[in-house]
mmCIF file of C-alpha atoms and ligand atoms in Angstrom:
data_model
loop_
_atom_site.group_PDB
_atom_site.id
_atom_site.type_symbol
_atom_site.label_atom_id
_atom_site.label_comp_id
_atom_site.label_asym_id
_atom_site.label_seq_id
_atom_site.Cartn_x
_atom_site.Cartn_y
_atom_site.Cartn_z
ATOM 1 C CA UNK A 1 -185.411 37.375 -56.740
ATOM 2 C CA UNK A 2 -183.511 35.547 -59.473
ATOM 3 C CA UNK A 3 -180.134 36.500 -60.899
ATOM 4 C CA UNK A 4 -177.739 35.462 -63.628
ATOM 5 C CA UNK A 5 -174.193 35.797 -62.324
ATOM 6 C CA UNK A 6 -170.980 36.016 -64.299
ATOM 7 C CA UNK A 7 -168.249 35.166 -61.812
ATOM 8 C CA UNK A 8 -164.458 35.274 -62.217
ATOM 9 C CA UNK A 9 -163.028 31.780 -61.731
ATOM 10 C CA UNK A 10 -159.270 31.287 -61.488
ATOM 11 C CA UNK A 11 -157.711 28.172 -59.962
ATOM 12 C CA UNK A 12 -154.506 29.846 -58.732
ATOM 13 C CA UNK A 13 -152.398 32.956 -59.236
ATOM 14 C CA UNK A 14 -150.647 31.799 -62.412
ATOM 15 C CA UNK A 15 -153.681 30.083 -63.986
ATOM 16 C CA UNK A 16 -155.759 31.832 -66.610
ATOM 17 C CA UNK A 17 -159.039 33.235 -65.277
ATOM 18 C CA UNK A 18 -162.419 33.493 -66.995
ATOM 19 C CA UNK A 19 -165.983 34.552 -66.307
ATOM 20 C CA UNK A 20 -168.346 31.615 -65.705
ATOM 21 C CA UNK A 21 -172.150 32.004 -65.791
ATOM 22 C CA UNK A 22 -174.338 30.735 -62.925
ATOM 23 C CA UNK A 23 -177.989 31.184 -61.933
ATOM 24 C CA UNK A 24 -179.368 31.723 -58.440
ATOM 25 C CA UNK A 25 -183.088 31.633 -57.659
ATOM 26 C CA UNK A 26 -185.410 32.510 -54.759
ATOM 27 C CA UNK A 27 -183.004 34.999 -53.206
ATOM 28 C CA UNK A 28 -184.522 37.248 -50.537
ATOM 29 C CA UNK A 29 -184.267 40.972 -51.363
ATOM 30 C CA UNK A 30 -182.961 41.389 -47.799
ATOM 31 C CA UNK A 31 -180.138 38.887 -48.293
ATOM 32 C CA UNK A 32 -176.665 40.391 -48.361
ATOM 33 C CA UNK A 33 -174.494 39.998 -51.441
ATOM 34 C CA UNK A 34 -172.313 37.496 -49.581
ATOM 35 C CA UNK A 35 -175.363 35.499 -48.440
ATOM 36 C CA UNK A 36 -176.409 35.291 -52.104
ATOM 37 C CA UNK A 37 -172.931 33.874 -52.882
ATOM 38 C CA UNK A 38 -173.382 31.420 -49.966
ATOM 39 C CA UNK A 39 -176.587 30.166 -51.643
ATOM 40 C CA UNK A 40 -174.743 29.737 -54.929
ATOM 41 C CA UNK A 41 -171.925 27.838 -53.182
ATOM 42 C CA UNK A 42 -174.376 25.528 -51.380
ATOM 43 C CA UNK A 43 -175.909 24.703 -54.801
ATOM 44 C CA UNK A 44 -172.465 24.088 -56.325
ATOM 45 C CA UNK A 45 -171.405 21.815 -53.454
ATOM 46 C CA UNK A 46 -174.690 19.874 -53.706
ATOM 47 C CA UNK A 47 -173.936 19.308 -57.412
ATOM 48 C CA UNK A 48 -170.368 18.164 -56.640
ATOM 49 C CA UNK A 49 -168.844 21.294 -58.170
ATOM 50 C CA UNK A 50 -166.146 23.475 -56.638
ATOM 51 C CA UNK A 51 -167.551 26.459 -54.680
ATOM 52 C CA UNK A 52 -166.493 30.002 -55.544
ATOM 53 C CA UNK A 53 -163.669 31.219 -53.267
ATOM 54 C CA UNK A 54 -164.312 34.678 -51.820
ATOM 55 C CA UNK A 55 -162.907 36.531 -48.831
ATOM 56 C CA UNK A 56 -164.996 37.658 -45.844
ATOM 57 C CA UNK A 57 -164.901 37.839 -42.084
ATOM 58 C CA UNK A 58 -166.968 40.327 -40.059
ATOM 59 C CA UNK A 59 -169.787 40.789 -42.602
ATOM 60 C CA UNK A 60 -170.571 44.170 -41.043
ATOM 61 C CA UNK A 61 -168.237 46.597 -42.800
ATOM 62 C CA UNK A 62 -165.427 46.513 -40.242
ATOM 63 C CA UNK A 63 -162.666 44.104 -41.262
ATOM 64 C CA UNK A 64 -162.086 45.152 -44.886
ATOM 65 C CA UNK A 65 -161.684 41.625 -46.243
ATOM 66 C CA UNK A 66 -164.740 41.320 -48.520
ATOM 67 C CA UNK A 67 -163.881 43.505 -51.528
ATOM 68 C CA UNK A 68 -165.398 42.519 -54.874
ATOM 69 C CA UNK A 69 -165.895 44.375 -58.130
ATOM 70 C CA UNK A 70 -169.639 44.139 -58.783
ATOM 71 C CA UNK A 71 -170.878 45.252 -62.198
ATOM 72 C CA UNK A 72 -167.616 47.150 -62.663
ATOM 73 C CA UNK A 73 -167.761 49.014 -59.340
ATOM 74 C CA UNK A 74 -165.571 48.368 -56.322
ATOM 75 C CA UNK A 75 -167.936 47.156 -53.543
ATOM 76 C CA UNK A 76 -170.944 47.432 -55.879
ATOM 77 C CA UNK A 77 -173.687 50.015 -56.271
ATOM 78 C CA UNK A 78 -174.182 51.390 -52.725
ATOM 79 C CA UNK A 79 -172.319 54.530 -51.633
ATOM 80 C CA UNK A 80 -170.396 54.221 -48.390
ATOM 81 C CA UNK A 81 -170.898 50.459 -48.120
ATOM 82 C CA UNK A 82 -168.580 47.466 -48.236
ATOM 83 C CA UNK A 83 -169.549 44.402 -50.303
ATOM 84 C CA UNK A 84 -170.897 42.633 -47.197
ATOM 85 C CA UNK A 85 -173.270 45.556 -46.536
ATOM 86 C CA UNK A 86 -174.816 45.483 -50.029
ATOM 87 C CA UNK A 87 -178.342 43.976 -50.051
ATOM 88 C CA UNK A 88 -179.838 42.213 -53.047
ATOM 89 C CA UNK A 89 -182.713 44.738 -53.131
ATOM 90 C CA UNK A 90 -180.113 47.133 -54.581
ATOM 91 C CA UNK A 91 -180.440 45.166 -57.845
ATOM 92 C CA UNK A 92 -183.448 44.653 -60.117
ATOM 93 C CA UNK A 93 -184.976 41.199 -60.349
ATOM 94 C CA UNK A 94 -183.252 39.162 -63.083
ATOM 95 C CA UNK A 95 -180.512 41.775 -63.445
ATOM 96 C CA UNK A 96 -177.285 40.212 -64.781
ATOM 97 C CA UNK A 97 -174.486 40.692 -62.238
ATOM 98 C CA UNK A 98 -170.760 40.432 -62.991
ATOM 99 C CA UNK A 99 -168.496 39.642 -60.020
ATOM 100 C CA UNK A 100 -164.723 40.051 -60.250
ATOM 101 C CA UNK A 101 -161.796 40.339 -57.829
ATOM 102 C CA UNK A 102 -159.784 43.565 -57.416
ATOM 103 C CA UNK A 103 -157.711 43.818 -60.612
ATOM 104 C CA UNK A 104 -154.445 45.514 -59.594
ATOM 105 C CA UNK A 105 -150.879 44.294 -60.100
ATOM 106 C CA UNK A 106 -149.865 44.597 -56.418
ATOM 107 C CA UNK A 107 -152.945 42.502 -55.462
ATOM 108 C CA UNK A 108 -152.397 39.183 -57.315
ATOM 109 C CA UNK A 109 -155.323 36.759 -57.429
ATOM 110 C CA UNK A 110 -154.894 33.816 -55.035
ATOM 111 C CA UNK A 111 -158.024 31.993 -56.175
ATOM 112 C CA UNK A 112 -161.296 33.063 -57.854
ATOM 113 C CA UNK A 113 -162.348 36.275 -56.062
ATOM 114 C CA UNK A 114 -159.617 36.291 -53.391
ATOM 115 C CA UNK A 115 -156.612 38.558 -53.858
ATOM 116 C CA UNK A 116 -153.394 38.849 -51.876
ATOM 117 C CA UNK A 117 -153.451 42.239 -50.109
ATOM 118 C CA UNK A 118 -150.299 41.721 -48.036
ATOM 119 C CA UNK A 119 -148.788 44.693 -49.907
ATOM 120 C CA UNK A 120 -150.919 46.835 -47.560
ATOM 121 C CA UNK A 121 -149.511 44.965 -44.539
ATOM 122 C CA UNK A 122 -145.970 45.680 -45.708
ATOM 123 C CA UNK A 123 -146.799 49.394 -46.063
ATOM 124 C CA UNK A 124 -148.175 49.382 -42.507
ATOM 125 C CA UNK A 125 -145.084 47.531 -41.259
ATOM 126 C CA UNK A 126 -142.927 50.245 -42.826
ATOM 127 C CA UNK A 127 -144.374 52.972 -40.587
ATOM 128 C CA UNK A 128 -148.095 52.801 -39.880
ATOM 129 C CA UNK A 129 -147.708 52.566 -36.116
ATOM 130 C CA UNK A 130 -146.600 54.435 -32.996
ATOM 131 C CA UNK A 131 -143.590 52.968 -31.174
ATOM 132 C CA UNK A 132 -143.171 55.695 -28.538
ATOM 133 C CA UNK A 133 -144.448 54.914 -25.043
ATOM 134 C CA UNK A 134 -147.980 56.288 -24.786
ATOM 135 C CA UNK A 135 -148.857 54.878 -21.354
ATOM 136 C CA UNK A 136 -152.109 53.201 -20.391
ATOM 137 C CA UNK A 137 -155.564 54.059 -21.782
ATOM 138 C CA UNK A 138 -156.315 56.716 -19.099
ATOM 139 C CA UNK A 139 -153.076 58.544 -20.056
ATOM 140 C CA UNK A 140 -154.477 59.154 -23.544
ATOM 141 C CA UNK A 141 -157.170 61.340 -22.004
ATOM 142 C CA UNK A 142 -154.516 63.397 -20.195
ATOM 143 C CA UNK A 143 -153.038 64.599 -23.517
ATOM 144 C CA UNK A 144 -155.073 67.517 -24.902
ATOM 145 C CA UNK A 145 -156.003 67.117 -28.587
ATOM 146 C CA UNK A 146 -157.809 69.973 -30.380
ATOM 147 C CA UNK A 147 -161.343 68.912 -31.314
ATOM 148 C CA UNK A 148 -160.906 69.504 -35.066
ATOM 149 C CA UNK A 149 -157.717 67.420 -35.150
ATOM 150 C CA UNK A 150 -159.320 64.634 -33.106
ATOM 151 C CA UNK A 151 -162.306 64.486 -35.467
ATOM 152 C CA UNK A 152 -160.169 64.509 -38.614
ATOM 153 C CA UNK A 153 -157.895 61.823 -37.177
ATOM 154 C CA UNK A 154 -160.955 59.763 -36.314
ATOM 155 C CA UNK A 155 -162.323 60.108 -39.872
ATOM 156 C CA UNK A 156 -158.974 58.907 -41.284
ATOM 157 C CA UNK A 157 -158.831 56.045 -38.774
ATOM 158 C CA UNK A 158 -162.101 54.713 -40.222
ATOM 159 C CA UNK A 159 -160.094 53.226 -43.140
ATOM 160 C CA UNK A 160 -160.574 49.442 -43.065
ATOM 161 C CA UNK A 161 -157.728 48.652 -45.486
ATOM 162 C CA UNK A 162 -160.057 47.021 -48.012
ATOM 163 C CA UNK A 163 -158.214 48.141 -51.163
ATOM 164 C CA UNK A 164 -161.271 49.503 -53.007
ATOM 165 C CA UNK A 165 -159.407 52.776 -53.577
ATOM 166 C CA UNK A 166 -156.728 50.859 -55.496
ATOM 167 C CA UNK A 167 -159.303 48.831 -57.442
ATOM 168 C CA UNK A 168 -161.246 51.964 -58.402
ATOM 169 C CA UNK A 169 -158.207 53.952 -59.556
ATOM 170 C CA UNK A 170 -157.178 53.694 -63.210
ATOM 171 C CA UNK A 171 -153.545 53.934 -62.035
ATOM 172 C CA UNK A 172 -153.959 51.358 -59.247
ATOM 173 C CA UNK A 173 -152.885 54.014 -56.766
ATOM 174 C CA UNK A 174 -152.823 53.353 -53.008
ATOM 175 C CA UNK A 175 -152.592 57.056 -52.160
ATOM 176 C CA UNK A 176 -155.938 57.220 -50.310
ATOM 177 C CA UNK A 177 -155.058 54.239 -48.106
ATOM 178 C CA UNK A 178 -151.584 55.578 -47.257
ATOM 179 C CA UNK A 179 -152.977 59.089 -46.808
ATOM 180 C CA UNK A 180 -155.577 57.848 -44.314
ATOM 181 C CA UNK A 181 -152.935 56.052 -42.260
ATOM 182 C CA UNK A 182 -150.412 58.920 -42.350
ATOM 183 C CA UNK A 183 -153.098 61.525 -41.631
ATOM 184 C CA UNK A 184 -154.517 59.594 -38.686
ATOM 185 C CA UNK A 185 -151.184 59.554 -36.853
ATOM 186 C CA UNK A 186 -149.834 62.933 -38.044
ATOM 187 C CA UNK A 187 -152.836 64.708 -36.511
ATOM 188 C CA UNK A 188 -152.316 63.262 -33.029
ATOM 189 C CA UNK A 189 -149.596 64.213 -30.508
ATOM 190 C CA UNK A 190 -148.811 60.513 -29.954
ATOM 191 C CA UNK A 191 -147.833 60.193 -33.627
ATOM 192 C CA UNK A 192 -145.644 63.276 -33.731
ATOM 193 C CA UNK A 193 -142.304 61.726 -32.681
ATOM 194 C CA UNK A 194 -142.116 59.471 -35.776
ATOM 195 C CA UNK A 195 -143.995 61.794 -38.117
ATOM 196 C CA UNK A 196 -141.242 62.483 -40.690
ATOM 197 C CA UNK A 197 -139.795 58.995 -40.765
ATOM 198 C CA UNK A 198 -143.264 57.456 -41.050
ATOM 199 C CA UNK A 199 -144.380 59.283 -44.200
ATOM 200 C CA UNK A 200 -141.087 58.695 -45.989
ATOM 201 C CA UNK A 201 -140.981 54.983 -45.204
ATOM 202 C CA UNK A 202 -144.628 54.339 -46.050
ATOM 203 C CA UNK A 203 -144.385 56.140 -49.394
ATOM 204 C CA UNK A 204 -141.145 54.306 -50.246
ATOM 205 C CA UNK A 205 -142.846 50.969 -49.509
ATOM 206 C CA UNK A 206 -145.937 51.979 -51.510
ATOM 207 C CA UNK A 207 -143.703 52.673 -54.522
ATOM 208 C CA UNK A 208 -141.752 49.458 -54.027
ATOM 209 C CA UNK A 209 -144.996 47.433 -54.079
ATOM 210 C CA UNK A 210 -145.793 48.826 -57.535
ATOM 211 C CA UNK A 211 -148.845 50.982 -56.804
ATOM 212 C CA UNK A 212 -149.345 53.772 -59.346
ATOM 213 C CA UNK A 213 -149.412 57.519 -58.838
ATOM 214 C CA UNK A 214 -152.569 59.458 -57.974
ATOM 215 C CA UNK A 215 -154.837 59.811 -61.037
ATOM 216 C CA UNK A 216 -156.551 62.950 -59.621
ATOM 217 C CA UNK A 217 -159.938 61.529 -60.666
ATOM 218 C CA UNK A 218 -161.256 61.076 -57.079
ATOM 219 C CA UNK A 219 -162.452 57.568 -58.031
ATOM 220 C CA UNK A 220 -160.918 56.346 -54.758
ATOM 221 C CA UNK A 221 -163.056 58.682 -52.639
ATOM 222 C CA UNK A 222 -166.187 57.790 -54.650
ATOM 223 C CA UNK A 223 -165.820 54.034 -54.033
ATOM 224 C CA UNK A 224 -164.358 54.067 -50.511
ATOM 225 C CA UNK A 225 -166.819 52.290 -48.184
ATOM 226 C CA UNK A 226 -165.784 54.606 -45.346
ATOM 227 C CA UNK A 227 -165.975 57.732 -47.545
ATOM 228 C CA UNK A 228 -162.414 58.762 -46.694
ATOM 229 C CA UNK A 229 -161.857 62.206 -48.230
ATOM 230 C CA UNK A 230 -159.127 63.021 -50.766
ATOM 231 C CA UNK A 231 -158.319 65.940 -48.444
ATOM 232 C CA UNK A 232 -156.129 63.369 -46.688
ATOM 233 C CA UNK A 233 -154.119 62.918 -49.911
ATOM 234 C CA UNK A 234 -153.383 66.650 -49.836
ATOM 235 C CA UNK A 235 -152.164 66.227 -46.243
ATOM 236 C CA UNK A 236 -150.034 63.234 -47.279
ATOM 237 C CA UNK A 237 -148.337 65.384 -49.910
ATOM 238 C CA UNK A 238 -147.730 68.158 -47.365
ATOM 239 C CA UNK A 239 -146.373 65.691 -44.813
ATOM 240 C CA UNK A 240 -143.987 64.280 -47.435
ATOM 241 C CA UNK A 241 -142.747 67.748 -48.388
ATOM 242 C CA UNK A 242 -142.363 68.736 -44.737
ATOM 243 C CA UNK A 243 -140.328 65.577 -44.021
ATOM 244 C CA UNK A 244 -138.018 66.381 -46.932
ATOM 245 C CA UNK A 245 -137.367 69.894 -45.644
ATOM 246 C CA UNK A 246 -136.488 69.108 -42.014
HETATM 247 S S1 LIG B 1 -159.139 54.412 -48.027
HETATM 248 FE FE1 LIG B 1 -161.220 53.549 -48.171
HETATM 249 S S2 LIG B 1 -161.151 52.269 -50.026
HETATM 250 FE FE2 LIG B 1 -159.030 52.649 -49.418
HETATM 251 S S3 LIG B 1 -158.441 50.936 -48.125
HETATM 252 FE FE3 LIG B 1 -159.207 52.553 -46.746
HETATM 253 S S4 LIG B 1 -161.390 52.093 -46.484
HETATM 254 FE FE4 LIG B 1 -160.726 50.906 -48.270
HETATM 255 S S1 LIG B 2 -166.612 41.097 -44.392
HETATM 256 FE FE1 LIG B 2 -165.652 42.546 -43.047
HETATM 257 S S2 LIG B 2 -165.887 44.439 -44.111
HETATM 258 FE FE2 LIG B 2 -167.017 43.020 -45.299
#
């Protein structure tokens, strides 16, 4: 397959960025999107040009580092898939493809397609953890957890912190990310001791980082590679109200 790519190039965070056109040829339909970018970069290096900087690690939908906006959609055309899981057969031969980084104020561009997502780390540092003593792994099995709660907590824990929810939202809201983290721990007995403090601190940090309010469009749920439900946002709101009342 052959493609014409328009890729966002930006030398550093304060430099002006622009879309630059490249061509890639003889790409296998089974190649992943990142492998296609590897081919482009090998060509650029061979020509003495600077390769395109993009973030990646696991390349199997686990680490959350590979987010790109592909043809205007966070993580591209496939539902429930991260950028690294998108295969080139998802595109038509010769289809023009535009590749951009997440565009959101709290995620400044570091270089080309790489953004700084440490705002998410600071939100997690504010309360996305359990600091009570929970014992060793076998002790976890000694604490009864209702099946429904365990399954909902597990669904929320699938969040990989990629930031697609922010990139997809017209308000740049991080509500789905924070909701997944708060929900995960609020549903489990081990998270109960710090429940009220956690939601207040994480929301305060989210606001301080400059993320917008929920747009109520469900764009976050639609583009989330782990298909985290907006039902968790409703729980986040309830948890916040509950913390204010106790
Ligand atoms: S909620 Fe979904 S889109 Fe948002 S950070 Fe988590 S996995 Fe990514
Ligand atoms: S590279 Fe890890 S989720 Fe894509």
